[in-house]
mmCIF file of C-alpha atoms in Angstrom:
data_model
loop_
_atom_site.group_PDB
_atom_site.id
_atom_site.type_symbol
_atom_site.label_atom_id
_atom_site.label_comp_id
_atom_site.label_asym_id
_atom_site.label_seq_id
_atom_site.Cartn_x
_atom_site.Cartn_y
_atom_site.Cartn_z
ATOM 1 C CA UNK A 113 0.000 0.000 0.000
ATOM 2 C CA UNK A 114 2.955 2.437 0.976
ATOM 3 C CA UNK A 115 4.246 1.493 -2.803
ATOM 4 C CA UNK A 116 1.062 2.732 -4.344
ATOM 5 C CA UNK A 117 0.960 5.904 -2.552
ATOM 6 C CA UNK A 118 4.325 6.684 -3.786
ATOM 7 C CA UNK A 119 3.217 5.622 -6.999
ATOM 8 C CA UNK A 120 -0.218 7.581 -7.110
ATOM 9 C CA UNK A 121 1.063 10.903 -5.939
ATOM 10 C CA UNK A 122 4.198 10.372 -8.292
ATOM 11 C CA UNK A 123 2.174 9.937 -11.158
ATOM 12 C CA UNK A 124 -0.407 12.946 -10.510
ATOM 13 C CA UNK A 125 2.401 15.423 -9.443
ATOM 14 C CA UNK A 126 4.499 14.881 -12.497
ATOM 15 C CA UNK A 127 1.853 14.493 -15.105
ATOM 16 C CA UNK A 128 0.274 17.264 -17.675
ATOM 17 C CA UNK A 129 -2.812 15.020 -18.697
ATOM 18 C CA UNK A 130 -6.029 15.547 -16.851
ATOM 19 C CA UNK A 131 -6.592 11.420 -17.476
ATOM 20 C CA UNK A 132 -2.952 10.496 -15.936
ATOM 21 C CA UNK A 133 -3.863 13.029 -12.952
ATOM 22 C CA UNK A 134 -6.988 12.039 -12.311
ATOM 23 C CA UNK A 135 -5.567 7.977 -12.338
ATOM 24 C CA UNK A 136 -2.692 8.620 -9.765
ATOM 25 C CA UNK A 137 -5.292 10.496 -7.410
ATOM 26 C CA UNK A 138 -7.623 6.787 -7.628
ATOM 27 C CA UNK A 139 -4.516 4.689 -7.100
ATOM 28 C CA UNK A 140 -4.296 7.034 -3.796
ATOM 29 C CA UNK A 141 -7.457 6.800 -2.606
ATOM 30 C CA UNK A 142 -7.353 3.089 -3.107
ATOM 31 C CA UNK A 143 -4.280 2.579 -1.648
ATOM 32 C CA UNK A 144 -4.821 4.834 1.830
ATOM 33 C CA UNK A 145 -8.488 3.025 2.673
ATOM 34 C CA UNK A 146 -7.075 -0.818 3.875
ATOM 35 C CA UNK A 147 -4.924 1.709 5.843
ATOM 36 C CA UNK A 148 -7.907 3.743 7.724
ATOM 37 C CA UNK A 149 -10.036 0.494 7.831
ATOM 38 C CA UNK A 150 -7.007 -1.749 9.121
ATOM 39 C CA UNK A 151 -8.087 -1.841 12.736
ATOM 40 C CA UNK A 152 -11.586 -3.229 12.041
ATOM 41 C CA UNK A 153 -13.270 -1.310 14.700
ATOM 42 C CA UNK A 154 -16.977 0.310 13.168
ATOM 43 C CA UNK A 155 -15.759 3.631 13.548
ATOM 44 C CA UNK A 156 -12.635 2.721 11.289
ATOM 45 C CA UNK A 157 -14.638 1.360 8.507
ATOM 46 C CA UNK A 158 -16.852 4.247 8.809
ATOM 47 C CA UNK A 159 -14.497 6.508 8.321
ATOM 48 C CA UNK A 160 -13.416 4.399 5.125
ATOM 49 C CA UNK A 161 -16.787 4.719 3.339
ATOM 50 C CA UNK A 162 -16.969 8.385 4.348
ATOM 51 C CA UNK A 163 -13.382 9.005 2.798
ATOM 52 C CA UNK A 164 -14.252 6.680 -0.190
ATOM 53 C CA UNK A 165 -17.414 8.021 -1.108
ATOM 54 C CA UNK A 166 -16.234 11.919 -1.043
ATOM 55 C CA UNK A 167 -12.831 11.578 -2.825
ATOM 56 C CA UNK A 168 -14.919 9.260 -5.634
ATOM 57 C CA UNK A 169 -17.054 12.310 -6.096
ATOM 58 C CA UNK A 170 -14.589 14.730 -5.797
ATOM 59 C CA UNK A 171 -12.853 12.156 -8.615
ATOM 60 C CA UNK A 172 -15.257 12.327 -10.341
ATOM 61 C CA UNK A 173 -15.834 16.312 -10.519
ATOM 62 C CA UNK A 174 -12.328 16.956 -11.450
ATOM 63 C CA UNK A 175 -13.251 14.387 -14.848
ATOM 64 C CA UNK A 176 -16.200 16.019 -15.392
ATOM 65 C CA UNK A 177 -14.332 19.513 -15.445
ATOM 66 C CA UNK A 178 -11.682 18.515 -17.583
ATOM 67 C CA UNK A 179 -13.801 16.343 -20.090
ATOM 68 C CA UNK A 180 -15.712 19.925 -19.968
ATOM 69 C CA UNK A 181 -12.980 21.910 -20.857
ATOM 70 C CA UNK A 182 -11.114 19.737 -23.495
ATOM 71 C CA UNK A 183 -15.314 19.642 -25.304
ATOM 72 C CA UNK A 184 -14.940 23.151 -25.554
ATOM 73 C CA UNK A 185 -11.590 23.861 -26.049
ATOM 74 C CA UNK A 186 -9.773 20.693 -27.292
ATOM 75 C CA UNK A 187 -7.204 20.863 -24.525
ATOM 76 C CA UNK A 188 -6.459 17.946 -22.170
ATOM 77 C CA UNK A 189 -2.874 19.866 -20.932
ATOM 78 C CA UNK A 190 -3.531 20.807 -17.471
ATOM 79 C CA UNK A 191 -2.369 24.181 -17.414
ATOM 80 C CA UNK A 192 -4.409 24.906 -20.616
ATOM 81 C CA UNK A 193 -7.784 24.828 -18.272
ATOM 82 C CA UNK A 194 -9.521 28.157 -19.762
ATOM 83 C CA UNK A 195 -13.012 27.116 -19.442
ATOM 84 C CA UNK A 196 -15.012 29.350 -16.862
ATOM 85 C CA UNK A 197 -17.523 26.496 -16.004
ATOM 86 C CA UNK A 198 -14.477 23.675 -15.706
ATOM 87 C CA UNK A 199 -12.716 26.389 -13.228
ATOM 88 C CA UNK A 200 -15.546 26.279 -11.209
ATOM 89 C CA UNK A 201 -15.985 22.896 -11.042
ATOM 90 C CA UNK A 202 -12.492 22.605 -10.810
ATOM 91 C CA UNK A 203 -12.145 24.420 -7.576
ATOM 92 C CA UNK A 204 -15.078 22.328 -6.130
ATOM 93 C CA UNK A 205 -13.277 19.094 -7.006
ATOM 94 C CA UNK A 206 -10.136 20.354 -5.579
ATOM 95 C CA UNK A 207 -11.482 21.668 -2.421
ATOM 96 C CA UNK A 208 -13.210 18.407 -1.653
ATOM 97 C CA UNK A 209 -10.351 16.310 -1.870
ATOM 98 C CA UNK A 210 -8.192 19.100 0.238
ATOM 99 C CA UNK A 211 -11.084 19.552 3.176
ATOM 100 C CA UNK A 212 -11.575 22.945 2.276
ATOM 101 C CA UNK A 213 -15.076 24.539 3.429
ATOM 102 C CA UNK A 214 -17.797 24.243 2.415
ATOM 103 C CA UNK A 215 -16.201 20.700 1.607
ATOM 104 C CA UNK A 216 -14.865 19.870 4.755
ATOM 105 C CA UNK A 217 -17.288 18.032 6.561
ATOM 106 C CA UNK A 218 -15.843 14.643 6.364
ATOM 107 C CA UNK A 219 -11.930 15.705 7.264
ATOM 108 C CA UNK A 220 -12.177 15.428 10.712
ATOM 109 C CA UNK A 221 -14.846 12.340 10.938
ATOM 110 C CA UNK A 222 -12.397 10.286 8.897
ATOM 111 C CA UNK A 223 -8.995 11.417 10.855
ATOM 112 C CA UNK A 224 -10.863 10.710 13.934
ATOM 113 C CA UNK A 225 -11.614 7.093 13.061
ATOM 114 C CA UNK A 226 -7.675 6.889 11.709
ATOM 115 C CA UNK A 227 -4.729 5.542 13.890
ATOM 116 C CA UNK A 228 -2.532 8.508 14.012
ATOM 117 C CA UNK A 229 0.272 7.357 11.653
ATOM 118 C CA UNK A 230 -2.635 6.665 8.808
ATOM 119 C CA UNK A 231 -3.866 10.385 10.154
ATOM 120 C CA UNK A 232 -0.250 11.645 9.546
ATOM 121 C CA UNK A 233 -0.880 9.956 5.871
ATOM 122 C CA UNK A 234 -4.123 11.969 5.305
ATOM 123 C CA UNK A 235 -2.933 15.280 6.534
ATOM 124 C CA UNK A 236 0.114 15.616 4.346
ATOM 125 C CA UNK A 237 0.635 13.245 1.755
ATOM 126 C CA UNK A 238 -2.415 12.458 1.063
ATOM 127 C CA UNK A 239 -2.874 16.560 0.396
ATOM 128 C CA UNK A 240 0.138 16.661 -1.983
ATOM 129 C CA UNK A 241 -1.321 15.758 -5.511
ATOM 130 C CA UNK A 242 -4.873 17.890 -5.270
ATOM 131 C CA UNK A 243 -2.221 20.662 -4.038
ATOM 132 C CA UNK A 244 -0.090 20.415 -7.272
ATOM 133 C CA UNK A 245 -3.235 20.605 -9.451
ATOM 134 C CA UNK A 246 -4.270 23.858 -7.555
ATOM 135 C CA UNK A 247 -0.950 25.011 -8.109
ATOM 136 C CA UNK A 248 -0.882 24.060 -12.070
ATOM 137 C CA UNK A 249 -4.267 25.519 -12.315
ATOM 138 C CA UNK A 250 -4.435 28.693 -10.026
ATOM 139 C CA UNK A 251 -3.753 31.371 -12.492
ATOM 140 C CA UNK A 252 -7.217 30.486 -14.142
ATOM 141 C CA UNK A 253 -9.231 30.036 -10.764
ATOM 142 C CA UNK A 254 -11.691 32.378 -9.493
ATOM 143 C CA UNK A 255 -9.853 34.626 -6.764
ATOM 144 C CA UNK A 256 -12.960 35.618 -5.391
ATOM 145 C CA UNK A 257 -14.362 32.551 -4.456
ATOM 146 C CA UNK A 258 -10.794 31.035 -3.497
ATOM 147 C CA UNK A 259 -10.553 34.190 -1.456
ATOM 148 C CA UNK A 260 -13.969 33.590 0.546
ATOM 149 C CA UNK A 261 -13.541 30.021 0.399
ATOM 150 C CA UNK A 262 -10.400 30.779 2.368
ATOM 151 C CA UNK A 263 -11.834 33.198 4.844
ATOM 152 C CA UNK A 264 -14.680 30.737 5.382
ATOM 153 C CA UNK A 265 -11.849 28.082 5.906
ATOM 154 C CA UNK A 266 -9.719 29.841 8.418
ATOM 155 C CA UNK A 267 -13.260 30.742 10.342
ATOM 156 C CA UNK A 268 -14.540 27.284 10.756
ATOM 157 C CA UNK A 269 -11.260 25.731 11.243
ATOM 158 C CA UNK A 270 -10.701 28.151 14.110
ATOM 159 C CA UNK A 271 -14.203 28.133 15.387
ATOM 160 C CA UNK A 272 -15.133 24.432 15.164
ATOM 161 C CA UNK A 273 -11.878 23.221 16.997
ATOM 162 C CA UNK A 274 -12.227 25.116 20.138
ATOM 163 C CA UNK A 275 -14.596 22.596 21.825
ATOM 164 C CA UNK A 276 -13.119 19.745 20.996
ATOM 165 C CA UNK A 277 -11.414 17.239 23.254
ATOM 166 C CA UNK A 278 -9.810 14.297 20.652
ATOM 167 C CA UNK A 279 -6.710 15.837 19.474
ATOM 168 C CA UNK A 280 -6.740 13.976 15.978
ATOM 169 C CA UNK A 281 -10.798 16.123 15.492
ATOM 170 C CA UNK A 282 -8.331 19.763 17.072
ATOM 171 C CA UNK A 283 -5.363 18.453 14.338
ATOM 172 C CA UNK A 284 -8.306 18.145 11.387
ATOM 173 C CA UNK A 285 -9.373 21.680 12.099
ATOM 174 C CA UNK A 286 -6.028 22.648 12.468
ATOM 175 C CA UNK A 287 -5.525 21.481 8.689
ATOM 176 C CA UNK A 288 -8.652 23.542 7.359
ATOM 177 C CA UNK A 289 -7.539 26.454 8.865
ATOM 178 C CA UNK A 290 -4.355 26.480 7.413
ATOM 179 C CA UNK A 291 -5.545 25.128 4.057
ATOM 180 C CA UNK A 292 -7.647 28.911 4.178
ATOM 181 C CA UNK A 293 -4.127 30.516 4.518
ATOM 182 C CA UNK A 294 -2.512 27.953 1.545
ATOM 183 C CA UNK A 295 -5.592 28.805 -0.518
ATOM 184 C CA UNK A 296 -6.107 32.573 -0.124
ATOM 185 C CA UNK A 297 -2.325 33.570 -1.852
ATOM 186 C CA UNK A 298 -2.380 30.663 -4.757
ATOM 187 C CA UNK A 299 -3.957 32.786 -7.253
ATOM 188 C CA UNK A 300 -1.612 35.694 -6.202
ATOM 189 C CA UNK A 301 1.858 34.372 -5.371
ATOM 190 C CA UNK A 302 1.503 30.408 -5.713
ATOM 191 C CA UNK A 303 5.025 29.728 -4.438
ATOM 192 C CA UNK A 304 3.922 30.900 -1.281
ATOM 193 C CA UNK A 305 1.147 28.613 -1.124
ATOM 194 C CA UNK A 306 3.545 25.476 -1.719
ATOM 195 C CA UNK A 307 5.993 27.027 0.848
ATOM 196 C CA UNK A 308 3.190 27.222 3.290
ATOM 197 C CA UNK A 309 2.123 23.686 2.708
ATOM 198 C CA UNK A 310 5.798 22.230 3.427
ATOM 199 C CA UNK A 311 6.232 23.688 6.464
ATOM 200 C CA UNK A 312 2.441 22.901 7.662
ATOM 201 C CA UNK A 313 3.576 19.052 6.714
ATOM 202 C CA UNK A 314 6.589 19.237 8.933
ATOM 203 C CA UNK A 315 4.793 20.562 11.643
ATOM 204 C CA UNK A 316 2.035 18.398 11.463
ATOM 205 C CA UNK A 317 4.293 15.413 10.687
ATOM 206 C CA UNK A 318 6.268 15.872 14.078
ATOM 207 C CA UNK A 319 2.898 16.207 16.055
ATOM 208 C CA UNK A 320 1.290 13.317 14.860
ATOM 209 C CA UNK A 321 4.569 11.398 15.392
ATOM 210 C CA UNK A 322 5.026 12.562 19.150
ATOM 211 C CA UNK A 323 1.338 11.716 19.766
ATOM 212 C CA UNK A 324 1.800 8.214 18.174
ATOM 213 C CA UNK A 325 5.046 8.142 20.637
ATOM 214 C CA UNK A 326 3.399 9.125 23.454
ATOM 215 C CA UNK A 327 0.324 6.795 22.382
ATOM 216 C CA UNK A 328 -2.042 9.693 23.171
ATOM 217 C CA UNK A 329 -5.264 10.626 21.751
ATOM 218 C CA UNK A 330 -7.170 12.484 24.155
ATOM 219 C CA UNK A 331 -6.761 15.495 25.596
ATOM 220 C CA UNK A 332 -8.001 14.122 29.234
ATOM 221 C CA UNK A 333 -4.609 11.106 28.510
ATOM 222 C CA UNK A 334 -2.155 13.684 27.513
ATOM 223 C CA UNK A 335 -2.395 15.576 30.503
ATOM 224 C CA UNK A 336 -0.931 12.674 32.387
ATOM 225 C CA UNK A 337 1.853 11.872 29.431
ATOM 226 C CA UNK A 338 4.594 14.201 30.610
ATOM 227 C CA UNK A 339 5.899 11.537 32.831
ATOM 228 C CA UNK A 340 6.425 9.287 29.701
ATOM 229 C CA UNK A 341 9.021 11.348 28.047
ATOM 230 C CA UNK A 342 9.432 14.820 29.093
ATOM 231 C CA UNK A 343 11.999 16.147 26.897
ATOM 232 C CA UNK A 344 9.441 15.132 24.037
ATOM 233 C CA UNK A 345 6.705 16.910 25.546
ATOM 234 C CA UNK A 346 8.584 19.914 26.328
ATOM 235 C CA UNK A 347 8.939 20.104 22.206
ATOM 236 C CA UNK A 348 5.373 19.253 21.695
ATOM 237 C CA UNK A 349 4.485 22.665 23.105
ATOM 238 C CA UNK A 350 6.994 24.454 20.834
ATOM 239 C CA UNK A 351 5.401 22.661 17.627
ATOM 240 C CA UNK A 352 2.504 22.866 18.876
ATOM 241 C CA UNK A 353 3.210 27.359 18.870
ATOM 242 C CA UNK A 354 5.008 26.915 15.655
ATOM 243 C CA UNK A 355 1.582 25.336 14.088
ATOM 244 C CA UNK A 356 -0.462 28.123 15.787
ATOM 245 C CA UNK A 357 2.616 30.738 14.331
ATOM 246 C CA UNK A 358 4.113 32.484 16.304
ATOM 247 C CA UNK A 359 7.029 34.470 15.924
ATOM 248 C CA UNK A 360 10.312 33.247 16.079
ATOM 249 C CA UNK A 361 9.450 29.748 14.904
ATOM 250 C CA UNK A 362 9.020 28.351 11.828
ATOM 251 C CA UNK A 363 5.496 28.766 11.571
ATOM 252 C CA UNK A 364 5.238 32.096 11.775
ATOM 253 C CA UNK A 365 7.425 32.867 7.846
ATOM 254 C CA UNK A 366 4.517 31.882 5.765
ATOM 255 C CA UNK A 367 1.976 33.937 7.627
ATOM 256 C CA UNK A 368 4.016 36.605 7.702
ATOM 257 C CA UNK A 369 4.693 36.164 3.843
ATOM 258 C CA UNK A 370 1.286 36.078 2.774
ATOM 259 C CA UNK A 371 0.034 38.721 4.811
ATOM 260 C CA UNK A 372 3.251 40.741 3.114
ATOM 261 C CA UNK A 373 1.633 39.493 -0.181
ATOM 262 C CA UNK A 374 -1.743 40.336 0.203
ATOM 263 C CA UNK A 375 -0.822 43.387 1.447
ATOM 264 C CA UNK A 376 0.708 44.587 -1.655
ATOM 265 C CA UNK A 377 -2.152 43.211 -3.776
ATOM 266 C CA UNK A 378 -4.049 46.264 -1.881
ATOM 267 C CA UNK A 379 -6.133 43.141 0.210
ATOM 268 C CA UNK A 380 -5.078 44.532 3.354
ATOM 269 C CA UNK A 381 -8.804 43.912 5.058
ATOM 270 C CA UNK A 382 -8.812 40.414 3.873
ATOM 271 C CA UNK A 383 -5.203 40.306 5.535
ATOM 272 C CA UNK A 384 -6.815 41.593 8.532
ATOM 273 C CA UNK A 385 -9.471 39.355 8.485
ATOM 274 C CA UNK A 386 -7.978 36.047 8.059
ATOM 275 C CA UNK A 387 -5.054 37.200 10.583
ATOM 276 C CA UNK A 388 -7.559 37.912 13.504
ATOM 277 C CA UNK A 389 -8.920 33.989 12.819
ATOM 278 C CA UNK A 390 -5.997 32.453 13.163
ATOM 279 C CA UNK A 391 -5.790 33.902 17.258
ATOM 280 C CA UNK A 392 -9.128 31.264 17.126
ATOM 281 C CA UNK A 393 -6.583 28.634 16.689
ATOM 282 C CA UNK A 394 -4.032 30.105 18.842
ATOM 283 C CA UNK A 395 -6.541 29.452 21.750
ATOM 284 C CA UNK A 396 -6.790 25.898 20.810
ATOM 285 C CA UNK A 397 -2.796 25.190 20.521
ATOM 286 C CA UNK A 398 -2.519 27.076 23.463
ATOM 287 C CA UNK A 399 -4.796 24.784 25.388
ATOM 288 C CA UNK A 400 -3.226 21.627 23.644
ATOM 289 C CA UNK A 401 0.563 22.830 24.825
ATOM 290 C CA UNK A 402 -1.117 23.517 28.304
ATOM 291 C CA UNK A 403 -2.259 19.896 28.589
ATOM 292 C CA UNK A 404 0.735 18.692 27.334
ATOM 293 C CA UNK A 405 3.570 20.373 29.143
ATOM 294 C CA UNK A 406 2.602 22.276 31.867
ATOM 295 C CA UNK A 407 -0.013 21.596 34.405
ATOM 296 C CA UNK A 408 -1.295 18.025 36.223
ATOM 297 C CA UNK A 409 -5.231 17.635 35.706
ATOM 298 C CA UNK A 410 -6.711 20.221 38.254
ATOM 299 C CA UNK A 411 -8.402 17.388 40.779
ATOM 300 C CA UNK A 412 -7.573 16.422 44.054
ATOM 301 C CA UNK A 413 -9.164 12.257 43.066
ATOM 302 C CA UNK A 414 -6.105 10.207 42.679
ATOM 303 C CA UNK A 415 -4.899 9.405 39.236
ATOM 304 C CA UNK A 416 -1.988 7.177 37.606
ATOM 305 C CA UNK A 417 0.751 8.315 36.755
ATOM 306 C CA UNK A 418 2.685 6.907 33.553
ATOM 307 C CA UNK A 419 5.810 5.092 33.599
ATOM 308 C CA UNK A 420 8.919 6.712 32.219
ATOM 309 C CA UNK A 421 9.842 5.146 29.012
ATOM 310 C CA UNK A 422 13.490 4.805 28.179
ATOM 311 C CA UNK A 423 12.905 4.106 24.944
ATOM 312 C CA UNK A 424 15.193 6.265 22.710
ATOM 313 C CA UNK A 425 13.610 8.618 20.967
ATOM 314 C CA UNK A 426 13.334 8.416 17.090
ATOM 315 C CA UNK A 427 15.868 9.833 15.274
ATOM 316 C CA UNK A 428 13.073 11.114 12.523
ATOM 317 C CA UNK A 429 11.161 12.885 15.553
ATOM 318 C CA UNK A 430 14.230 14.658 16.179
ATOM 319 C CA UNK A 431 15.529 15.771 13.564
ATOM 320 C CA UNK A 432 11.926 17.189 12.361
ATOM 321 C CA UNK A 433 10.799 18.560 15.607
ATOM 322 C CA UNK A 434 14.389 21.312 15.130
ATOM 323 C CA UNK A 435 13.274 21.924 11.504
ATOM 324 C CA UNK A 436 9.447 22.742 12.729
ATOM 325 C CA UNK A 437 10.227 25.023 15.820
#
């Protein structure tokens, strides 16, 4: 299955047909569902025929808006998409295979009935090949509905993950909100989109690998964790500030970059706007790197602590957790 993803996102992100696109995004969506289902548990295989049946559709938009195009225009070439109606549908497709609102509905059901290292799969590489169409694509998009989609994504994102208590359902939302910061600047500077998404997958990569250390997936179990392996949670809270972007880590430079950009593309409200969201998420890292580093559960009721594990540390977790913060 790890062989096909390779293959699938290898074969979308280097092709220039729509057909050879659209068949490397099915051999990923094939390959990543034995993966979500593995454990066998209802909520697992739910989460299967949710994913399924939304990328299929979103599959089979994306035809329908190239097959569109090339009636009109003769053009199968990807970059040649000049169509108005096959933009539209287009951005649709792409948005429902990225989670982006009003398309986002099934993001967090699916990473929630995920083990984490399948969730790590979904959040970043599974994100790659719609993001290298959008890239290929973005100087004939709409920027008026990529720029409200975007508000709308940083808005819900925010807003939708402050109640939440499963981390993997706070890490979903984290994703849409940053996917309305990747998708507000593509049609403008799409370099900084790409940027953006890099660093968002090292971030999210080392999170989802410390949880999966730490075998945590509540927020109620991670407050007890920090006996486990303290040095690792003491860098949990600094990617968890580097997601949320905060200056001088390594998730503040795109922010900063696109709000430059958008800024000089006279969008300075919109900048506003979609800056004073992201404090939404702040809240919700913030109370994530609380949990995880600095307090014990506020109760006087016994409770058990965990044992110190002397495992070593993974050399990957290491060496992405300096690169993220």
């Amino acid at each position: 299955f790890a062989t096909s993803l390779i293959l699938g996102t290898s074969i979308t992100i280097s092709s220039n047909h729509w057909i050879m696109a659209w068949a490397g995004l099915e051999i990923n969506t094939l390959a990543i569902l034995p993966l979500i289902a593995q454990s066998h548990h209802p909520r697992a295989i739910e989460a299967a025929t949710k994913y399924f049946l939304t990328q299929a559709a979103a599959s089979a938009l994306m035809l329908f808006s190239s097959m569109t195009n090339a009636w009109h225009t003769g053009q199968w070439d990807i970059a040649q998409l000049t169509h108005p109606t096959s933009c539209l549908i287009l951005t649709s497709a792409i948005a429902m295979k990225l989670g982006l609102v009003p398309f986002h509905f099934w993001f967090p059901e699916v990473l929630q009935g995920s083990p984490l290292t399948t969730g790590l799969l979904l959040s970043t590489v599974m994100k790659f090949p719609p993001m290298t169409l959008f890239y290929m694509t973005s100087h004939s998009l709409n920027p008026t509905l990529l720029t409200c989609m975007a508000i709308s994504s940083a808005a819900l994102g925010g807003w939708m993950g402050l109640n939440q208590t499963q981390i993997r359902k706070i890490l979903a939302f984290s994703s849409i909100a940053h996917l309305g910061w990747m998708t507000i600047i593509i049609t403008y500077n799409p370099k900084l989109t790409l940027l953006n998404f890099y660093l968002y997958t090292l971030m999210t990569a080392t999170a989802f690998l410390t949880l999966n250390t730490i075998k945590t997936t509540k927020l109620s179990t991670l407050m007890t964790t920090w006996t486990k392996a303290p040095s690792l949670n003491a860098m949990l809270l600094l990617i968890l500030l580097s997601l949320a972007g905060l200056p001088p880590l390594t998730g503040f430079i795109p922010k900063w970059l696109i709000i430059q950009e958008l800024t000089k593309q006279s969008m300075a409200p919109v900048a506003t706007m979609i800056s004073l969201l992201s404090l939404l998420g702040l809240f919700f890292y913030l109370r994530l790197a609380y949990c995880a580093t600095i307090t014990l559960p506020p109760h006087t009721t016994n409770h058990m602590k965990q044992w110190h594990t002397n495992k070593p540390t993974n050399t990957s977790i290491a060496i992405l957790a300096t690169v993220s913060t």
